[in-house]
Coordinates of C-alpha atoms and ligand atoms in Angstrom, one line a residue:
M1 CA 108.0 -40.5 13.4
N2 CA 105.9 -42.2 16.1
F3 CA 107.1 -45.7 15.3
A4 CA 107.3 -48.4 17.9
Q5 CA 110.1 -48.0 20.5
R6 CA 111.6 -51.3 19.4
M7 CA 112.6 -49.7 16.1
G8 CA 114.8 -47.3 18.0
R9 CA 116.9 -50.2 19.3
I10 CA 118.1 -51.5 15.9
V11 CA 119.9 -50.2 12.8
P12 CA 119.3 -51.5 9.3
S13 CA 121.4 -54.6 8.5
P14 CA 124.9 -53.4 7.6
T15 CA 125.6 -56.5 5.6
L16 CA 122.5 -56.0 3.4
K17 CA 123.2 -52.2 3.2
V18 CA 126.6 -52.7 1.6
T19 CA 125.1 -54.9 -1.1
A20 CA 122.4 -52.3 -1.8
E21 CA 125.0 -49.5 -2.1
A22 CA 127.1 -51.5 -4.5
D23 CA 124.0 -52.3 -6.6
K24 CA 123.2 -48.6 -6.7
L25 CA 126.6 -47.7 -8.1
R26 CA 126.4 -50.5 -10.6
R27 CA 123.0 -49.3 -11.8
Q28 CA 124.8 -46.0 -12.6
G29 CA 127.1 -47.9 -14.9
I30 CA 130.1 -48.0 -12.4
D31 CA 132.3 -51.1 -12.4
V32 CA 132.1 -52.1 -8.7
V33 CA 134.1 -54.9 -7.2
D34 CA 131.8 -56.3 -4.6
L35 CA 133.6 -57.9 -1.7
G36 CA 130.9 -56.9 0.7
A37 CA 128.2 -59.4 0.1
G38 CA 128.3 -62.7 2.0
E39 CA 127.0 -64.6 -0.9
P40 CA 128.4 -67.3 -3.1
D41 CA 129.1 -66.3 -6.7
F42 CA 128.5 -69.9 -7.9
G43 CA 125.2 -70.7 -9.6
T44 CA 122.7 -72.9 -7.7
P45 CA 123.5 -76.5 -8.6
E46 CA 121.6 -77.6 -11.7
H47 CA 119.7 -80.6 -10.1
V48 CA 118.4 -78.1 -7.6
N49 CA 117.1 -75.8 -10.3
V50 CA 115.5 -78.8 -12.1
A51 CA 113.6 -79.7 -8.9
A52 CA 112.3 -76.2 -8.7
H53 CA 111.2 -76.2 -12.3
A54 CA 109.5 -79.5 -11.7
A55 CA 107.7 -78.1 -8.7
I56 CA 106.3 -75.2 -10.8
D57 CA 105.3 -77.6 -13.6
A58 CA 103.5 -79.8 -11.2
H59 CA 101.7 -76.7 -9.8
F60 CA 103.3 -77.2 -6.5
T61 CA 102.7 -73.5 -5.9
K62 CA 100.2 -73.4 -3.0
Y63 CA 100.4 -73.1 0.8
T64 CA 102.2 -75.8 2.6
P65 CA 102.2 -76.5 6.3
S66 CA 103.8 -73.5 8.0
A67 CA 106.7 -75.5 9.3
G68 CA 107.4 -76.9 5.8
I69 CA 106.5 -80.0 3.9
L70 CA 107.3 -83.4 5.6
E71 CA 109.7 -84.3 2.8
L72 CA 111.8 -81.2 3.6
R73 CA 111.8 -81.6 7.3
E74 CA 112.8 -85.3 6.9
A75 CA 115.6 -84.2 4.5
I76 CA 116.9 -81.7 7.0
A77 CA 116.8 -84.3 9.8
G78 CA 118.4 -86.8 7.4
R79 CA 121.3 -84.5 6.6
Y80 CA 122.1 -84.1 10.3
R81 CA 121.8 -87.9 10.8
E82 CA 124.2 -88.6 8.0
D83 CA 126.6 -85.8 8.7
Y84 CA 126.7 -85.9 12.5
G85 CA 125.1 -89.1 13.6
V86 CA 122.3 -87.3 15.5
S87 CA 118.6 -88.3 15.4
Y88 CA 115.8 -85.8 15.1
A89 CA 112.1 -86.5 14.2
A90 CA 110.3 -84.4 11.6
D91 CA 108.3 -82.6 14.3
E92 CA 111.6 -81.4 15.7
V93 CA 112.4 -79.5 12.5
I94 CA 111.0 -76.2 11.1
A95 CA 111.9 -74.8 7.7
T96 CA 112.4 -71.0 7.8
A97 CA 113.0 -68.2 5.4
G98 CA 116.8 -68.5 5.6
G99 CA 118.8 -69.1 8.7
K100 CA 118.0 -65.5 9.7
Q101 CA 114.3 -66.4 10.3
A102 CA 115.3 -69.4 12.4
L103 CA 117.3 -67.2 14.7
Y104 CA 114.6 -64.5 14.7
N105 CA 111.9 -67.0 15.6
L106 CA 114.0 -68.2 18.5
A107 CA 114.7 -64.7 19.8
M108 CA 111.0 -64.0 19.8
V109 CA 110.1 -67.4 21.3
L110 CA 112.7 -67.4 24.1
C111 CA 113.2 -63.8 25.2
D112 CA 111.1 -61.8 27.6
D113 CA 111.8 -58.1 28.3
G114 CA 115.2 -57.9 30.2
D115 CA 116.3 -61.4 29.5
E116 CA 120.0 -61.7 28.6
V117 CA 121.3 -63.7 25.6
I118 CA 125.1 -64.3 25.5
T119 CA 127.0 -64.4 22.3
H120 CA 130.5 -63.7 21.1
G121 CA 131.8 -60.7 19.2
P122 CA 132.7 -59.7 16.6
F123 CA 129.3 -61.0 15.6
W124 CA 126.9 -61.1 12.6
P125 CA 124.9 -57.9 13.2
S126 CA 121.4 -59.5 13.0
I127 CA 122.2 -61.7 16.1
P128 CA 122.1 -58.8 18.7
D129 CA 119.5 -56.8 16.8
Q130 CA 117.1 -59.7 16.8
I131 CA 117.6 -60.1 20.5
K132 CA 116.9 -56.4 21.0
L133 CA 113.8 -56.6 18.9
A134 CA 112.5 -59.4 21.1
G135 CA 113.1 -57.1 24.2
G136 CA 116.2 -59.0 25.3
T137 CA 119.7 -57.7 26.1
P138 CA 122.6 -59.1 24.1
V139 CA 125.6 -59.8 26.3
I140 CA 128.7 -59.8 24.1
V141 CA 131.8 -61.8 25.1
P142 CA 134.7 -60.5 23.0
A143 CA 137.0 -62.8 21.0
H144 CA 140.5 -61.5 20.2
R145 CA 142.6 -61.4 17.0
E146 CA 145.7 -62.3 19.0
D147 CA 144.4 -65.9 19.2
G148 CA 142.6 -66.0 15.9
F149 CA 139.3 -64.9 17.4
T150 CA 138.9 -68.3 19.1
I151 CA 135.6 -68.6 20.9
H152 CA 136.5 -69.6 24.5
A153 CA 134.1 -71.3 26.9
D154 CA 135.2 -69.7 30.2
P155 CA 134.3 -66.1 29.5
I156 CA 131.0 -67.2 28.0
I157 CA 130.2 -69.4 31.1
H158 CA 131.3 -66.5 33.4
A159 CA 128.8 -64.2 31.7
I160 CA 125.9 -66.4 32.8
T161 CA 123.6 -64.6 35.3
P162 CA 120.2 -65.4 36.7
R163 CA 118.8 -63.3 33.8
T164 CA 120.5 -65.4 31.1
K165 CA 118.0 -67.2 28.8
A166 CA 120.3 -68.4 26.0
I167 CA 123.7 -68.6 24.5
I168 CA 124.2 -68.3 20.8
I169 CA 127.4 -69.8 19.2
N170 CA 128.1 -69.1 15.6
S171 CA 130.7 -71.5 14.3
P172 CA 132.3 -71.1 11.8
C173 CA 131.8 -67.5 12.7
N174 CA 130.7 -64.7 10.4
P175 CA 132.7 -62.4 10.2
T176 CA 135.9 -63.9 11.8
G177 CA 136.0 -67.4 10.3
A178 CA 136.8 -68.8 13.7
L179 CA 135.7 -72.1 15.0
I180 CA 134.7 -73.2 18.5
T181 CA 136.5 -76.4 19.6
E182 CA 134.4 -79.4 20.6
E183 CA 135.9 -79.1 24.2
A184 CA 134.6 -75.5 24.5
M185 CA 131.2 -76.5 23.1
T186 CA 131.0 -79.4 25.6
A187 CA 131.9 -77.1 28.5
I188 CA 129.3 -74.6 27.4
A189 CA 126.6 -77.3 26.9
D190 CA 127.3 -78.6 30.5
A191 CA 127.2 -75.1 32.0
A192 CA 123.9 -74.4 30.2
A193 CA 122.5 -77.7 31.4
R194 CA 123.4 -76.8 35.0
A195 CA 121.9 -73.3 34.6
G196 CA 118.8 -74.4 32.8
I197 CA 119.4 -72.2 29.8
W198 CA 119.2 -72.7 26.0
V199 CA 122.1 -73.1 23.6
I200 CA 121.6 -72.1 20.0
A201 CA 124.2 -73.2 17.5
D202 CA 124.2 -71.1 14.3
L203 CA 125.7 -73.5 11.8
T204 CA 125.1 -71.4 8.7
Y205 CA 128.7 -72.0 7.5
E206 CA 129.0 -75.6 8.8
K207 CA 129.9 -76.9 5.3
L208 CA 132.7 -74.3 4.9
I209 CA 135.5 -75.6 7.2
Y210 CA 138.9 -75.7 5.6
D211 CA 140.8 -78.2 7.8
P212 CA 139.5 -81.6 8.8
V213 CA 139.1 -80.5 12.5
P214 CA 136.5 -82.2 14.8
H215 CA 133.5 -79.9 14.7
N216 CA 130.6 -82.2 15.6
L217 CA 128.6 -79.6 17.6
P218 CA 125.2 -81.3 16.9
R219 CA 126.4 -84.5 18.5
I220 CA 127.7 -82.7 21.6
L221 CA 124.6 -80.7 22.0
S222 CA 122.2 -83.5 21.4
E223 CA 124.0 -85.8 23.8
R224 CA 124.5 -83.3 26.6
L225 CA 121.7 -80.8 26.2
R226 CA 119.0 -82.5 24.1
D227 CA 116.1 -80.7 25.7
R228 CA 117.6 -77.2 25.5
A229 CA 119.8 -77.1 22.3
I230 CA 118.7 -75.8 18.9
L231 CA 120.7 -76.2 15.7
C232 CA 120.1 -73.5 13.0
G233 CA 121.4 -73.7 9.4
A234 CA 120.5 -72.9 5.9
T235 CA 120.9 -74.0 2.3
S236 CA 122.2 -70.5 1.4
K237 CA 126.0 -70.8 1.7
A238 CA 126.6 -74.5 1.2
Y239 CA 124.5 -74.8 -1.9
A240 CA 124.7 -71.3 -3.3
M241 CA 121.0 -70.7 -2.6
T242 CA 120.9 -67.3 -0.8
G243 CA 118.0 -66.0 -2.8
W244 CA 115.8 -69.1 -2.3
R245 CA 115.5 -68.3 1.4
C246 CA 115.5 -71.7 3.0
G247 CA 116.9 -72.3 6.4
W248 CA 115.8 -74.3 9.5
A249 CA 115.9 -74.8 13.2
V250 CA 116.2 -78.3 14.7
G251 CA 115.6 -78.9 18.4
P252 CA 113.1 -80.1 21.0
K253 CA 109.5 -80.5 19.7
A254 CA 108.1 -77.9 22.1
V255 CA 110.4 -75.1 21.0
I256 CA 109.9 -76.0 17.3
A257 CA 106.1 -75.9 17.8
A258 CA 106.4 -72.5 19.4
C259 CA 108.5 -71.3 16.4
N260 CA 105.8 -72.7 14.2
A261 CA 103.0 -70.9 16.1
L262 CA 105.0 -67.6 15.7
Q263 CA 105.7 -68.3 12.0
G264 CA 102.1 -69.1 11.4
H265 CA 101.3 -65.5 12.3
S266 CA 104.1 -63.9 10.4
T267 CA 105.5 -65.4 7.2
S268 CA 103.8 -68.9 7.1
N269 CA 105.7 -71.4 5.0
V270 CA 108.9 -70.9 3.0
S271 CA 108.0 -70.7 -0.7
S272 CA 106.7 -74.1 -1.8
I273 CA 109.1 -74.1 -4.8
A274 CA 112.1 -73.2 -2.7
Q275 CA 111.2 -76.1 -0.4
K276 CA 111.3 -78.6 -3.3
A277 CA 114.6 -77.1 -4.3
A278 CA 116.0 -77.5 -0.8
V279 CA 114.9 -81.1 -0.7
A280 CA 117.0 -81.7 -3.9
A281 CA 120.0 -79.9 -2.4
L282 CA 119.9 -81.8 0.9
T283 CA 119.2 -85.3 -0.5
G284 CA 121.1 -85.0 -3.9
P285 CA 124.8 -85.4 -4.6
Q286 CA 127.0 -83.4 -2.2
D287 CA 130.1 -83.3 -4.3
G288 CA 129.3 -79.8 -5.5
V289 CA 129.6 -78.6 -1.9
T290 CA 133.2 -80.0 -1.7
A291 CA 134.1 -78.5 -5.0
M292 CA 133.0 -75.0 -3.9
L293 CA 134.9 -75.4 -0.6
E294 CA 138.0 -76.3 -2.5
E295 CA 137.7 -73.2 -4.7
Y296 CA 137.0 -71.0 -1.6
R297 CA 140.2 -72.4 0.0
V298 CA 142.3 -71.4 -3.0
R299 CA 140.7 -67.9 -3.0
R300 CA 141.2 -67.6 0.7
D301 CA 144.9 -68.3 0.4
L302 CA 145.4 -66.0 -2.6
V303 CA 143.5 -63.0 -1.3
W304 CA 145.1 -63.3 2.2
E305 CA 148.5 -63.3 0.6
W306 CA 147.7 -60.4 -1.8
L307 CA 146.1 -58.2 0.9
L308 CA 149.1 -58.6 3.3
E309 CA 151.5 -57.4 0.7
D310 CA 150.8 -54.1 2.2
P311 CA 152.0 -54.5 5.8
R312 CA 149.5 -51.9 7.1
F313 CA 147.0 -54.8 7.1
E314 CA 147.0 -57.5 9.6
C315 CA 144.9 -60.6 9.2
V316 CA 144.4 -64.0 10.7
K317 CA 143.8 -66.7 8.2
P318 CA 140.2 -67.8 8.6
R319 CA 139.4 -71.5 9.4
G320 CA 135.9 -71.4 8.1
A321 CA 133.2 -69.4 6.2
F322 CA 134.3 -67.1 3.3
Y323 CA 135.5 -63.9 4.9
L324 CA 138.8 -62.2 5.7
F325 CA 138.5 -60.0 8.7
P326 CA 141.6 -57.8 8.6
Y327 CA 142.7 -55.3 11.1
A328 CA 143.2 -52.1 9.2
A329 CA 143.7 -49.3 11.8
E330 CA 147.2 -48.5 10.4
A331 CA 146.0 -48.3 6.8
V332 CA 143.0 -46.2 7.9
A333 CA 145.2 -43.7 9.8
A334 CA 147.7 -43.5 7.0
C335 CA 144.9 -42.5 4.7
G336 CA 144.1 -39.6 7.0
L337 CA 140.7 -41.2 7.9
R338 CA 139.4 -41.8 11.4
T339 CA 137.3 -45.0 11.2
T340 CA 136.9 -48.1 9.1
A341 CA 133.4 -46.9 8.4
E342 CA 134.9 -43.8 6.7
F343 CA 137.5 -46.0 5.0
A344 CA 134.9 -48.3 3.6
E345 CA 132.7 -45.4 2.4
A346 CA 135.7 -43.6 0.7
L347 CA 136.9 -46.8 -0.8
L348 CA 133.5 -47.5 -2.3
Q349 CA 133.0 -44.0 -3.7
E350 CA 136.6 -43.4 -5.0
A351 CA 137.9 -46.9 -5.8
H352 CA 134.6 -48.7 -6.3
V353 CA 135.3 -51.6 -4.0
A354 CA 132.6 -52.7 -1.6
L355 CA 133.7 -54.0 1.8
T356 CA 131.8 -54.2 5.1
A357 CA 133.1 -51.9 7.8
G358 CA 134.0 -53.5 11.1
E359 CA 131.7 -51.2 13.1
G360 CA 128.7 -53.3 12.1
F361 CA 130.2 -56.3 13.7
D362 CA 131.2 -54.4 16.8
A363 CA 134.8 -54.3 15.7
P364 CA 136.0 -50.8 14.8
G365 CA 139.4 -50.9 13.1
Y366 CA 138.5 -54.0 11.0
F367 CA 136.7 -54.6 7.8
R368 CA 135.2 -57.7 6.3
L369 CA 136.2 -58.9 2.9
S370 CA 134.1 -61.6 1.3
Y371 CA 136.0 -64.0 -1.0
A372 CA 132.9 -65.6 -2.3
T373 CA 133.7 -64.0 -5.6
S374 CA 136.0 -64.9 -8.6
R375 CA 139.8 -64.9 -8.4
E376 CA 139.8 -62.1 -11.0
Q377 CA 137.5 -59.9 -9.0
L378 CA 139.5 -60.6 -5.9
R379 CA 142.8 -59.6 -7.6
E380 CA 141.2 -56.5 -9.0
G381 CA 139.6 -55.6 -5.6
V382 CA 142.9 -56.0 -3.7
T383 CA 144.8 -54.0 -6.3
R384 CA 142.3 -51.2 -6.0
I385 CA 142.5 -51.3 -2.2
H386 CA 146.3 -51.1 -2.3
E387 CA 146.2 -48.2 -4.8
F388 CA 143.6 -46.4 -2.8
V389 CA 145.7 -46.7 0.4
H390 CA 148.9 -45.7 -1.4
T391 CA 147.4 -42.6 -3.0
R392 CA 145.5 -41.5 0.1
A393 CA 148.5 -42.0 2.3
R394 CA 150.8 -40.0 0.0
A395 CA 148.3 -37.1 -0.1
A396 CA 147.9 -37.3 3.7
A397 CA 151.7 -37.3 4.3
A398 CA 152.0 -34.3 1.9
R399 CA 149.4 -32.4 3.9
G400 CA 151.6 -33.1 6.9
Ligands
LIG501 N1 125.0 -63.5 6.0 C1 125.4 -62.7 4.9 C2 126.3 -61.6 5.2 O1 126.7 -61.5 6.4 C3 124.2 -62.2 4.1 C4 123.6 -60.9 4.5 C5 122.7 -60.9 5.6 O2 121.7 -61.7 5.5 O3 122.9 -60.3 6.6 O4 126.7 -60.9 4.4

């Protein structure tokens, strides 16, 4: 097909693909345990739903300003003020169709052909692919399981070249659950200030941190790099609102205006109804967020313990987000399979458990297991994984 060259640079989103495959099997009547989707199983909080119904009843169903209604932009700025003590004006905020569009807008706004953007791996697959779509080159600084996939400042700073345009830090990190320390963020912010480059903090999982560790990245960035730092986030994970598609970018007025110009020619505003829902989520009671976090913590501890009952899996306990990211090379080999992609595919077809293979995150040998699902589903999923490995390994050993 004579599609644009840029389409040759990307692959379909592996995280969305696994959900689609699980859905397909379900539609055939198969009982699938979906540990693939990075999506809370909780319902959207009731007061948020009520606000959305009220928006429809009030016929709040027309275009809004492309950057979002003032009330929402103020609510986003208000959340950051209250949570982190940083101050942004409404014209320093744009509402986007999920955190994904915030990052996409920035890639398009900041990258010229050949520009480099540094980020850390394993990564959320849309980050490098968005950079490639924009004509840039992702420069991946690896994190390592030996130290819990910690995101270190030094290798990131060393990767800066005259072509570097931006650094993207995702903390808590999808898929590893690792956090960057405030010291590392400070060092990166200072290096970026010296080099005159942008820092984008992808804070999609900012509300999902299990231990009370200092993680005030917004304050560090706004104090040390106010004119070149952008904070991205979303209602999706914290408020169980993935389908509403509401995220944001917060940063200097000029870059937000550029994102708005781009968005004005692509999607325009986030759905007016979703905007009203997001206002309710951000300004309403926040105790539901804490309750979900507590449940995720219990699930994390349970599923981590259960999975590791088979010593062929190794796994760091994640400090944030809602994914385990186990190293499974031994289990994969015991099954007579070559890659985690093959493992995930066979597991889905034979045991009907959906996981996301590490290959999509630039981490062959690993898989991602989402524990944003019920304890019963997690128990069933891990039981099926263990049985699958056991049966396959026995058959492989018998074959010699
Ligand atoms: N961020 C989620 C995940 O990694 C949702 C899927 C996506 O948008 O890529 O599974």
